[in-house]
Amino acid sequence: MKTYKTIFQTAVFLLLILLVTPVMGKKTSKNLYGRRTYVILQLYFKMAKTNMEAKDIHGEHEIKYMQDALVRDVALRLCSEDGKEPADALFTIYMSDTYRLLSDERSKLYTQSAVYVYDCLQRELKYGQIYG
């Protein structure tokens, strides 16, 4: 599915091509037409590249947000089910191997539910390792 930004960029590109295309009966030099098309293509690809870079930055923020939300949910669960103070719950999470895996984007642990991450943390606290 294309985003609105991509559709808008494509529409702008097509509009620019229509503006550059010589009108029937009007004489334009091929050299001038070629330069205009080249400049328009450069602008289009620059917009597309900027859009790709923006998506990468946006993706990093989404991952960080998901990780922070999981830490919050697991800390709340530690407080409610284990009776820990909020500061102790956060300390327990931040000092665990579970948090190290949660922070590692390659593990994709941030895509799991808070219950699953909480269970991983409980296994780590009980057995000394996450998978035990």
mmCIF file of N, CA, C and O in Angstrom, residues 41-126:
data_model
loop_
_atom_site.group_PDB
_atom_site.id
_atom_site.type_symbol
_atom_site.label_atom_id
_atom_site.label_comp_id
_atom_site.label_asym_id
_atom_site.label_seq_id
_atom_site.Cartn_x
_atom_site.Cartn_y
_atom_site.Cartn_z
ATOM 1 N N LEU A 41 14.139 15.084 -13.041
ATOM 2 C CA LEU A 41 14.436 13.748 -12.522
ATOM 3 C C LEU A 41 15.335 13.824 -11.288
ATOM 4 O O LEU A 41 15.134 13.087 -10.324
ATOM 5 N N GLN A 42 16.323 14.717 -11.295
ATOM 6 C CA GLN A 42 17.192 14.883 -10.125
ATOM 7 C C GLN A 42 16.383 15.325 -8.907
ATOM 8 O O GLN A 42 16.573 14.822 -7.805
ATOM 9 N N LEU A 43 15.458 16.268 -9.101
ATOM 10 C CA LEU A 43 14.615 16.731 -8.001
ATOM 11 C C LEU A 43 13.726 15.609 -7.473
ATOM 12 O O LEU A 43 13.561 15.446 -6.270
ATOM 13 N N TYR A 44 13.169 14.824 -8.389
ATOM 14 C CA TYR A 44 12.296 13.726 -7.975
ATOM 15 C C TYR A 44 13.069 12.701 -7.149
ATOM 16 O O TYR A 44 12.614 12.270 -6.096
ATOM 17 N N PHE A 45 14.247 12.302 -7.621
ATOM 18 C CA PHE A 45 15.010 11.303 -6.893
ATOM 19 C C PHE A 45 15.534 11.853 -5.572
ATOM 20 O O PHE A 45 15.670 11.123 -4.600
ATOM 21 N N LYS A 46 15.789 13.152 -5.509
ATOM 22 C CA LYS A 46 16.197 13.758 -4.247
ATOM 23 C C LYS A 46 15.041 13.704 -3.251
ATOM 24 O O LYS A 46 15.230 13.398 -2.083
ATOM 25 N N MET A 47 13.793 13.976 -3.720
ATOM 26 C CA MET A 47 12.628 13.876 -2.841
ATOM 27 C C MET A 47 12.438 12.435 -2.375
ATOM 28 O O MET A 47 12.133 12.183 -1.213
ATOM 29 N N ALA A 48 12.611 11.483 -3.276
ATOM 30 C CA ALA A 48 12.437 10.076 -2.916
ATOM 31 C C ALA A 48 13.486 9.649 -1.890
ATOM 32 O O ALA A 48 13.179 8.936 -0.934
ATOM 33 N N LYS A 49 14.726 10.112 -2.058
ATOM 34 C CA LYS A 49 15.791 9.767 -1.121
ATOM 35 C C LYS A 49 15.505 10.370 0.248
ATOM 36 O O LYS A 49 15.677 9.724 1.276
ATOM 37 N N THR A 50 15.049 11.610 0.283
ATOM 38 C CA THR A 50 14.697 12.263 1.543
ATOM 39 C C THR A 50 13.570 11.512 2.226
ATOM 40 O O THR A 50 13.585 11.327 3.439
ATOM 41 N N ASN A 51 12.607 11.043 1.457
ATOM 42 C CA ASN A 51 11.495 10.280 2.008
ATOM 43 C C ASN A 51 11.992 8.975 2.625
ATOM 44 O O ASN A 51 11.549 8.577 3.698
ATOM 45 N N MET A 52 12.927 8.289 1.975
ATOM 46 C CA MET A 52 13.481 7.047 2.506
ATOM 47 C C MET A 52 14.214 7.297 3.808
ATOM 48 O O MET A 52 14.094 6.530 4.759
ATOM 49 N N GLU A 53 15.011 8.377 3.873
ATOM 50 C CA GLU A 53 15.734 8.691 5.099
ATOM 51 C C GLU A 53 14.758 9.014 6.222
ATOM 52 O O GLU A 53 14.976 8.630 7.368
ATOM 53 N N ALA A 54 13.685 9.704 5.908
ATOM 54 C CA ALA A 54 12.679 10.029 6.919
ATOM 55 C C ALA A 54 12.018 8.759 7.447
ATOM 56 O O ALA A 54 11.745 8.651 8.636
ATOM 57 N N LYS A 55 11.777 7.774 6.574
ATOM 58 C CA LYS A 55 11.184 6.516 7.018
ATOM 59 C C LYS A 55 12.124 5.790 7.975
ATOM 60 O O LYS A 55 11.678 5.199 8.948
ATOM 61 N N ASP A 56 13.439 5.803 7.708
ATOM 62 C CA ASP A 56 14.390 5.149 8.585
ATOM 63 C C ASP A 56 14.381 5.782 9.970
ATOM 64 O O ASP A 56 14.378 5.093 10.979
ATOM 65 N N ILE A 57 14.376 7.112 10.022
ATOM 66 C CA ILE A 57 14.356 7.805 11.310
ATOM 67 C C ILE A 57 13.063 7.501 12.036
ATOM 68 O O ILE A 57 13.049 7.226 13.223
ATOM 69 N N HIS A 58 11.957 7.517 11.299
ATOM 70 C CA HIS A 58 10.664 7.234 11.905
ATOM 71 C C HIS A 58 10.639 5.817 12.466
ATOM 72 O O HIS A 58 10.118 5.587 13.553
ATOM 73 N N GLY A 59 11.214 4.872 11.760
ATOM 74 C CA GLY A 59 11.263 3.488 12.221
ATOM 75 C C GLY A 59 12.037 3.335 13.507
ATOM 76 O O GLY A 59 11.640 2.584 14.398
ATOM 77 N N GLU A 60 13.146 4.056 13.630
ATOM 78 C CA GLU A 60 13.942 4.000 14.857
ATOM 79 C C GLU A 60 13.146 4.539 16.037
ATOM 80 O O GLU A 60 13.198 3.978 17.132
ATOM 81 N N HIS A 61 12.374 5.612 15.815
ATOM 82 C CA HIS A 61 11.568 6.171 16.895
ATOM 83 C C HIS A 61 10.448 5.204 17.296
ATOM 84 O O HIS A 61 10.134 5.099 18.478
ATOM 85 N N GLU A 62 9.880 4.523 16.324
ATOM 86 C CA GLU A 62 8.828 3.553 16.632
ATOM 87 C C GLU A 62 9.371 2.413 17.479
ATOM 88 O O GLU A 62 8.724 1.983 18.428
ATOM 89 N N ILE A 63 10.554 1.925 17.134
ATOM 90 C CA ILE A 63 11.155 0.835 17.894
ATOM 91 C C ILE A 63 11.445 1.281 19.315
ATOM 92 O O ILE A 63 11.136 0.573 20.280
ATOM 93 N N LYS A 64 12.017 2.459 19.476
ATOM 94 C CA LYS A 64 12.317 2.981 20.811
ATOM 95 C C LYS A 64 11.033 3.153 21.621
ATOM 96 O O LYS A 64 10.989 2.832 22.811
ATOM 97 N N TYR A 65 9.986 3.635 20.977
ATOM 98 C CA TYR A 65 8.706 3.800 21.662
ATOM 99 C C TYR A 65 8.169 2.448 22.125
ATOM 100 O O TYR A 65 7.682 2.312 23.258
ATOM 101 N N MET A 66 8.249 1.432 21.268
ATOM 102 C CA MET A 66 7.764 0.096 21.626
ATOM 103 C C MET A 66 8.566 -0.477 22.792
ATOM 104 O O MET A 66 7.993 -1.092 23.702
ATOM 105 N N GLN A 67 9.885 -0.265 22.773
ATOM 106 C CA GLN A 67 10.721 -0.758 23.862
ATOM 107 C C GLN A 67 10.361 -0.069 25.172
ATOM 108 O O GLN A 67 10.219 -0.738 26.208
ATOM 109 N N ASP A 68 10.192 1.245 25.132
ATOM 110 C CA ASP A 68 9.843 1.989 26.343
ATOM 111 C C ASP A 68 8.471 1.582 26.871
ATOM 112 O O ASP A 68 8.269 1.477 28.085
ATOM 113 N N ALA A 69 7.525 1.352 25.970
ATOM 114 C CA ALA A 69 6.190 0.932 26.388
ATOM 115 C C ALA A 69 6.242 -0.441 27.060
ATOM 116 O O ALA A 69 5.561 -0.676 28.064
ATOM 117 N N LEU A 70 7.065 -1.341 26.528
ATOM 118 C CA LEU A 70 7.199 -2.662 27.150
ATOM 119 C C LEU A 70 7.832 -2.561 28.529
ATOM 120 O O LEU A 70 7.404 -3.245 29.462
ATOM 121 N N VAL A 71 8.856 -1.727 28.660
ATOM 122 C CA VAL A 71 9.497 -1.547 29.972
ATOM 123 C C VAL A 71 8.462 -1.023 30.971
ATOM 124 O O VAL A 71 8.369 -1.512 32.105
ATOM 125 N N ARG A 72 7.660 -0.046 30.550
ATOM 126 C CA ARG A 72 6.626 0.502 31.426
ATOM 127 C C ARG A 72 5.626 -0.575 31.837
ATOM 128 O O ARG A 72 5.312 -0.727 33.022
ATOM 129 N N ASP A 73 5.142 -1.352 30.865
ATOM 130 C CA ASP A 73 4.138 -2.375 31.163
ATOM 131 C C ASP A 73 4.693 -3.486 32.058
ATOM 132 O O ASP A 73 4.007 -3.950 32.970
ATOM 133 N N VAL A 74 5.924 -3.894 31.796
ATOM 134 C CA VAL A 74 6.539 -4.935 32.630
ATOM 135 C C VAL A 74 6.790 -4.402 34.040
ATOM 136 O O VAL A 74 6.573 -5.107 35.029
ATOM 137 N N ALA A 75 7.208 -3.152 34.155
ATOM 138 C CA ALA A 75 7.421 -2.556 35.478
ATOM 139 C C ALA A 75 6.101 -2.476 36.245
ATOM 140 O O ALA A 75 6.062 -2.781 37.448
ATOM 141 N N LEU A 76 5.033 -2.082 35.586
ATOM 142 C CA LEU A 76 3.718 -2.045 36.250
ATOM 143 C C LEU A 76 3.293 -3.438 36.701
ATOM 144 O O LEU A 76 2.722 -3.607 37.782
ATOM 145 N N ARG A 77 3.579 -4.417 35.887
ATOM 146 C CA ARG A 77 3.235 -5.803 36.245
ATOM 147 C C ARG A 77 4.062 -6.277 37.431
ATOM 148 O O ARG A 77 3.541 -6.974 38.316
ATOM 149 N N LEU A 78 5.345 -5.913 37.454
ATOM 150 C CA LEU A 78 6.186 -6.264 38.611
ATOM 151 C C LEU A 78 5.655 -5.608 39.881
ATOM 152 O O LEU A 78 5.668 -6.208 40.956
ATOM 153 N N CYS A 79 5.209 -4.377 39.769
ATOM 154 C CA CYS A 79 4.661 -3.666 40.933
ATOM 155 C C CYS A 79 3.369 -4.313 41.418
ATOM 156 O O CYS A 79 3.178 -4.502 42.623
ATOM 157 N N SER A 80 2.485 -4.661 40.497
ATOM 158 C CA SER A 80 1.177 -5.186 40.904
ATOM 159 C C SER A 80 1.245 -6.648 41.352
ATOM 160 O O SER A 80 0.607 -7.022 42.319
ATOM 161 N N GLU A 81 2.028 -7.480 40.651
ATOM 162 C CA GLU A 81 2.031 -8.912 40.966
ATOM 163 C C GLU A 81 3.096 -9.297 41.984
ATOM 164 O O GLU A 81 2.876 -10.214 42.772
ATOM 165 N N ASP A 82 4.231 -8.644 41.970
ATOM 166 C CA ASP A 82 5.309 -8.997 42.898
ATOM 167 C C ASP A 82 5.396 -8.041 44.081
ATOM 168 O O ASP A 82 6.183 -8.264 44.991
ATOM 169 N N GLY A 83 4.626 -6.957 44.035
ATOM 170 C CA GLY A 83 4.621 -6.005 45.145
ATOM 171 C C GLY A 83 5.889 -5.170 45.255
ATOM 172 O O GLY A 83 6.210 -4.685 46.341
ATOM 173 N N LYS A 84 6.606 -4.981 44.162
ATOM 174 C CA LYS A 84 7.832 -4.180 44.191
ATOM 175 C C LYS A 84 7.497 -2.705 44.098
ATOM 176 O O LYS A 84 6.463 -2.314 43.560
ATOM 177 N N GLU A 85 8.388 -1.892 44.621
ATOM 178 C CA GLU A 85 8.287 -0.445 44.455
ATOM 179 C C GLU A 85 8.627 -0.111 42.996
ATOM 180 O O GLU A 85 9.395 -0.840 42.358
ATOM 181 N N PRO A 86 8.105 0.979 42.455
ATOM 182 C CA PRO A 86 8.398 1.330 41.053
ATOM 183 C C PRO A 86 9.892 1.476 40.763
ATOM 184 O O PRO A 86 10.362 1.010 39.719
ATOM 185 N N ALA A 87 10.634 2.083 41.667
ATOM 186 C CA ALA A 87 12.078 2.245 41.441
ATOM 187 C C ALA A 87 12.780 0.895 41.421
ATOM 188 O O ALA A 87 13.669 0.652 40.587
ATOM 189 N N ASP A 88 12.376 -0.016 42.321
ATOM 190 C CA ASP A 88 12.970 -1.364 42.340
ATOM 191 C C ASP A 88 12.599 -2.149 41.089
ATOM 192 O O ASP A 88 13.427 -2.895 40.549
ATOM 193 N N ALA A 89 11.365 -1.991 40.625
ATOM 194 C CA ALA A 89 10.932 -2.697 39.418
ATOM 195 C C ALA A 89 11.743 -2.230 38.207
ATOM 196 O O ALA A 89 12.218 -3.054 37.418
ATOM 197 N N LEU A 90 11.907 -0.924 38.075
ATOM 198 C CA LEU A 90 12.703 -0.408 36.955
ATOM 199 C C LEU A 90 14.156 -0.843 37.059
ATOM 200 O O LEU A 90 14.784 -1.199 36.061
ATOM 201 N N PHE A 91 14.711 -0.835 38.273
ATOM 202 C CA PHE A 91 16.099 -1.274 38.462
ATOM 203 C C PHE A 91 16.245 -2.740 38.059
ATOM 204 O O PHE A 91 17.207 -3.117 37.385
ATOM 205 N N THR A 92 15.276 -3.567 38.474
ATOM 206 C CA THR A 92 15.305 -4.990 38.126
ATOM 207 C C THR A 92 15.290 -5.182 36.614
ATOM 208 O O THR A 92 16.043 -5.990 36.067
ATOM 209 N N ILE A 93 14.445 -4.415 35.934
ATOM 210 C CA ILE A 93 14.349 -4.550 34.477
ATOM 211 C C ILE A 93 15.629 -4.086 33.799
ATOM 212 O O ILE A 93 16.191 -4.793 32.954
ATOM 213 N N TYR A 94 16.108 -2.903 34.167
ATOM 214 C CA TYR A 94 17.274 -2.332 33.481
ATOM 215 C C TYR A 94 18.556 -3.128 33.713
ATOM 216 O O TYR A 94 19.469 -3.071 32.900
ATOM 217 N N MET A 95 18.639 -3.871 34.803
ATOM 218 C CA MET A 95 19.838 -4.655 35.092
ATOM 219 C C MET A 95 19.749 -6.097 34.596
ATOM 220 O O MET A 95 20.644 -6.894 34.827
ATOM 221 N N SER A 96 18.699 -6.433 33.888
ATOM 222 C CA SER A 96 18.489 -7.815 33.461
ATOM 223 C C SER A 96 18.987 -8.065 32.041
ATOM 224 O O SER A 96 19.151 -7.143 31.241
ATOM 225 N N ASP A 97 19.199 -9.354 31.761
ATOM 226 C CA ASP A 97 19.530 -9.757 30.387
ATOM 227 C C ASP A 97 18.316 -9.604 29.477
ATOM 228 O O ASP A 97 18.457 -9.417 28.274
ATOM 229 N N THR A 98 17.140 -9.684 30.061
ATOM 230 C CA THR A 98 15.918 -9.486 29.284
ATOM 231 C C THR A 98 15.901 -8.086 28.680
ATOM 232 O O THR A 98 15.562 -7.909 27.509
ATOM 233 N N TYR A 99 16.301 -7.089 29.462
ATOM 234 C CA TYR A 99 16.348 -5.721 28.935
ATOM 235 C C TYR A 99 17.431 -5.590 27.868
ATOM 236 O O TYR A 99 17.241 -4.883 26.881
ATOM 237 N N ARG A 100 18.545 -6.281 28.058
ATOM 238 C CA ARG A 100 19.596 -6.248 27.044
ATOM 239 C C ARG A 100 19.053 -6.792 25.715
ATOM 240 O O ARG A 100 19.281 -6.213 24.653
ATOM 241 N N LEU A 101 18.299 -7.881 25.779
ATOM 242 C CA LEU A 101 17.697 -8.432 24.557
ATOM 243 C C LEU A 101 16.598 -7.517 24.021
ATOM 244 O O LEU A 101 16.425 -7.388 22.815
ATOM 245 N N LEU A 102 15.858 -6.891 24.912
ATOM 246 C CA LEU A 102 14.805 -5.970 24.494
ATOM 247 C C LEU A 102 15.389 -4.771 23.765
ATOM 248 O O LEU A 102 14.820 -4.276 22.800
ATOM 249 N N SER A 103 16.559 -4.319 24.191
ATOM 250 C CA SER A 103 17.219 -3.171 23.567
ATOM 251 C C SER A 103 17.888 -3.523 22.246
ATOM 252 O O SER A 103 18.159 -2.641 21.437
ATOM 253 N N ASP A 104 18.176 -4.807 22.051
ATOM 254 C CA ASP A 104 18.827 -5.248 20.814
ATOM 255 C C ASP A 104 17.763 -5.407 19.726
ATOM 256 O O ASP A 104 16.877 -6.254 19.836
ATOM 257 N N GLU A 105 17.862 -4.580 18.687
ATOM 258 C CA GLU A 105 16.861 -4.608 17.621
ATOM 259 C C GLU A 105 16.877 -5.919 16.844
ATOM 260 O O GLU A 105 15.865 -6.317 16.277
ATOM 261 N N ARG A 106 18.019 -6.595 16.827
ATOM 262 C CA ARG A 106 18.103 -7.844 16.067
ATOM 263 C C ARG A 106 17.297 -8.963 16.712
ATOM 264 O O ARG A 106 16.833 -9.867 16.031
ATOM 265 N N SER A 107 17.118 -8.921 18.039
ATOM 266 C CA SER A 107 16.374 -9.982 18.720
ATOM 267 C C SER A 107 14.872 -9.870 18.485
ATOM 268 O O SER A 107 14.148 -10.850 18.627
ATOM 269 N N LYS A 108 14.395 -8.664 18.145
ATOM 270 C CA LYS A 108 12.976 -8.404 17.890
ATOM 271 C C LYS A 108 12.093 -8.735 19.093
ATOM 272 O O LYS A 108 10.902 -8.999 18.952
ATOM 273 N N LEU A 109 12.664 -8.723 20.294
ATOM 274 C CA LEU A 109 11.880 -8.991 21.493
ATOM 275 C C LEU A 109 10.853 -7.879 21.728
ATOM 276 O O LEU A 109 9.799 -8.113 22.313
ATOM 277 N N TYR A 110 11.141 -6.691 21.220
ATOM 278 C CA TYR A 110 10.215 -5.574 21.388
ATOM 279 C C TYR A 110 8.898 -5.781 20.642
ATOM 280 O O TYR A 110 7.928 -5.078 20.878
ATOM 281 N N THR A 111 8.848 -6.775 19.770
ATOM 282 C CA THR A 111 7.604 -7.051 19.038
ATOM 283 C C THR A 111 6.678 -7.980 19.818
ATOM 284 O O THR A 111 5.536 -8.182 19.408
ATOM 285 N N GLN A 112 7.171 -8.537 20.908
ATOM 286 C CA GLN A 112 6.363 -9.458 21.714
ATOM 287 C C GLN A 112 5.484 -8.690 22.694
ATOM 288 O O GLN A 112 5.661 -7.499 22.908
ATOM 289 N N SER A 113 4.568 -9.388 23.308
ATOM 290 C CA SER A 113 3.657 -8.750 24.259
ATOM 291 C C SER A 113 4.358 -8.520 25.593
ATOM 292 O O SER A 113 5.393 -9.121 25.896
ATOM 293 N N ALA A 114 3.759 -7.664 26.398
ATOM 294 C CA ALA A 114 4.311 -7.372 27.724
ATOM 295 C C ALA A 114 4.270 -8.620 28.614
ATOM 296 O O ALA A 114 5.170 -8.836 29.430
ATOM 297 N N VAL A 115 3.260 -9.450 28.435
ATOM 298 C CA VAL A 115 3.157 -10.680 29.229
ATOM 299 C C VAL A 115 4.326 -11.620 28.913
ATOM 300 O O VAL A 115 4.933 -12.205 29.818
ATOM 301 N N TYR A 116 4.655 -11.750 27.643
ATOM 302 C CA TYR A 116 5.772 -12.613 27.249
ATOM 303 C C TYR A 116 7.096 -12.087 27.804
ATOM 304 O O TYR A 116 7.901 -12.852 28.338
ATOM 305 N N VAL A 117 7.316 -10.784 27.695
ATOM 306 C CA VAL A 117 8.552 -10.193 28.202
ATOM 307 C C VAL A 117 8.606 -10.332 29.725
ATOM 308 O O VAL A 117 9.665 -10.627 30.300
ATOM 309 N N TYR A 118 7.464 -10.173 30.389
ATOM 310 C CA TYR A 118 7.401 -10.359 31.843
ATOM 311 C C TYR A 118 7.751 -11.803 32.211
ATOM 312 O O TYR A 118 8.491 -12.048 33.162
ATOM 313 N N ASP A 119 7.233 -12.766 31.458
ATOM 314 C CA ASP A 119 7.563 -14.171 31.711
ATOM 315 C C ASP A 119 9.051 -14.439 31.500
ATOM 316 O O ASP A 119 9.667 -15.195 32.267
ATOM 317 N N CYS A 120 9.635 -13.825 30.463
ATOM 318 C CA CYS A 120 11.085 -13.961 30.248
ATOM 319 C C CYS A 120 11.859 -13.418 31.448
ATOM 320 O O CYS A 120 12.818 -14.032 31.915
ATOM 321 N N LEU A 121 11.423 -12.277 31.947
ATOM 322 C CA LEU A 121 12.085 -11.672 33.108
ATOM 323 C C LEU A 121 11.914 -12.553 34.345
ATOM 324 O O LEU A 121 12.872 -12.745 35.110
ATOM 325 N N GLN A 122 10.728 -13.105 34.540
ATOM 326 C CA GLN A 122 10.497 -13.981 35.688
ATOM 327 C C GLN A 122 11.374 -15.234 35.607
ATOM 328 O O GLN A 122 11.930 -15.669 36.620
ATOM 329 N N ARG A 123 11.486 -15.814 34.411
ATOM 330 C CA ARG A 123 12.367 -16.984 34.245
ATOM 331 C C ARG A 123 13.811 -16.617 34.532
ATOM 332 O O ARG A 123 14.545 -17.390 35.150
ATOM 333 N N GLU A 124 14.223 -15.441 34.091
ATOM 334 C CA GLU A 124 15.599 -14.999 34.355
ATOM 335 C C GLU A 124 15.819 -14.816 35.847
ATOM 336 O O GLU A 124 16.862 -15.219 36.384
ATOM 337 N N LEU A 125 14.869 -14.228 36.533
ATOM 338 C CA LEU A 125 15.018 -14.011 37.975
ATOM 339 C C LEU A 125 14.982 -15.332 38.744
ATOM 340 O O LEU A 125 15.681 -15.493 39.742
ATOM 341 N N LYS A 126 14.186 -16.274 38.283
ATOM 342 C CA LYS A 126 14.049 -17.551 38.975
ATOM 343 C C LYS A 126 15.214 -18.497 38.701
ATOM 344 O O LYS A 126 15.755 -19.121 39.610
#
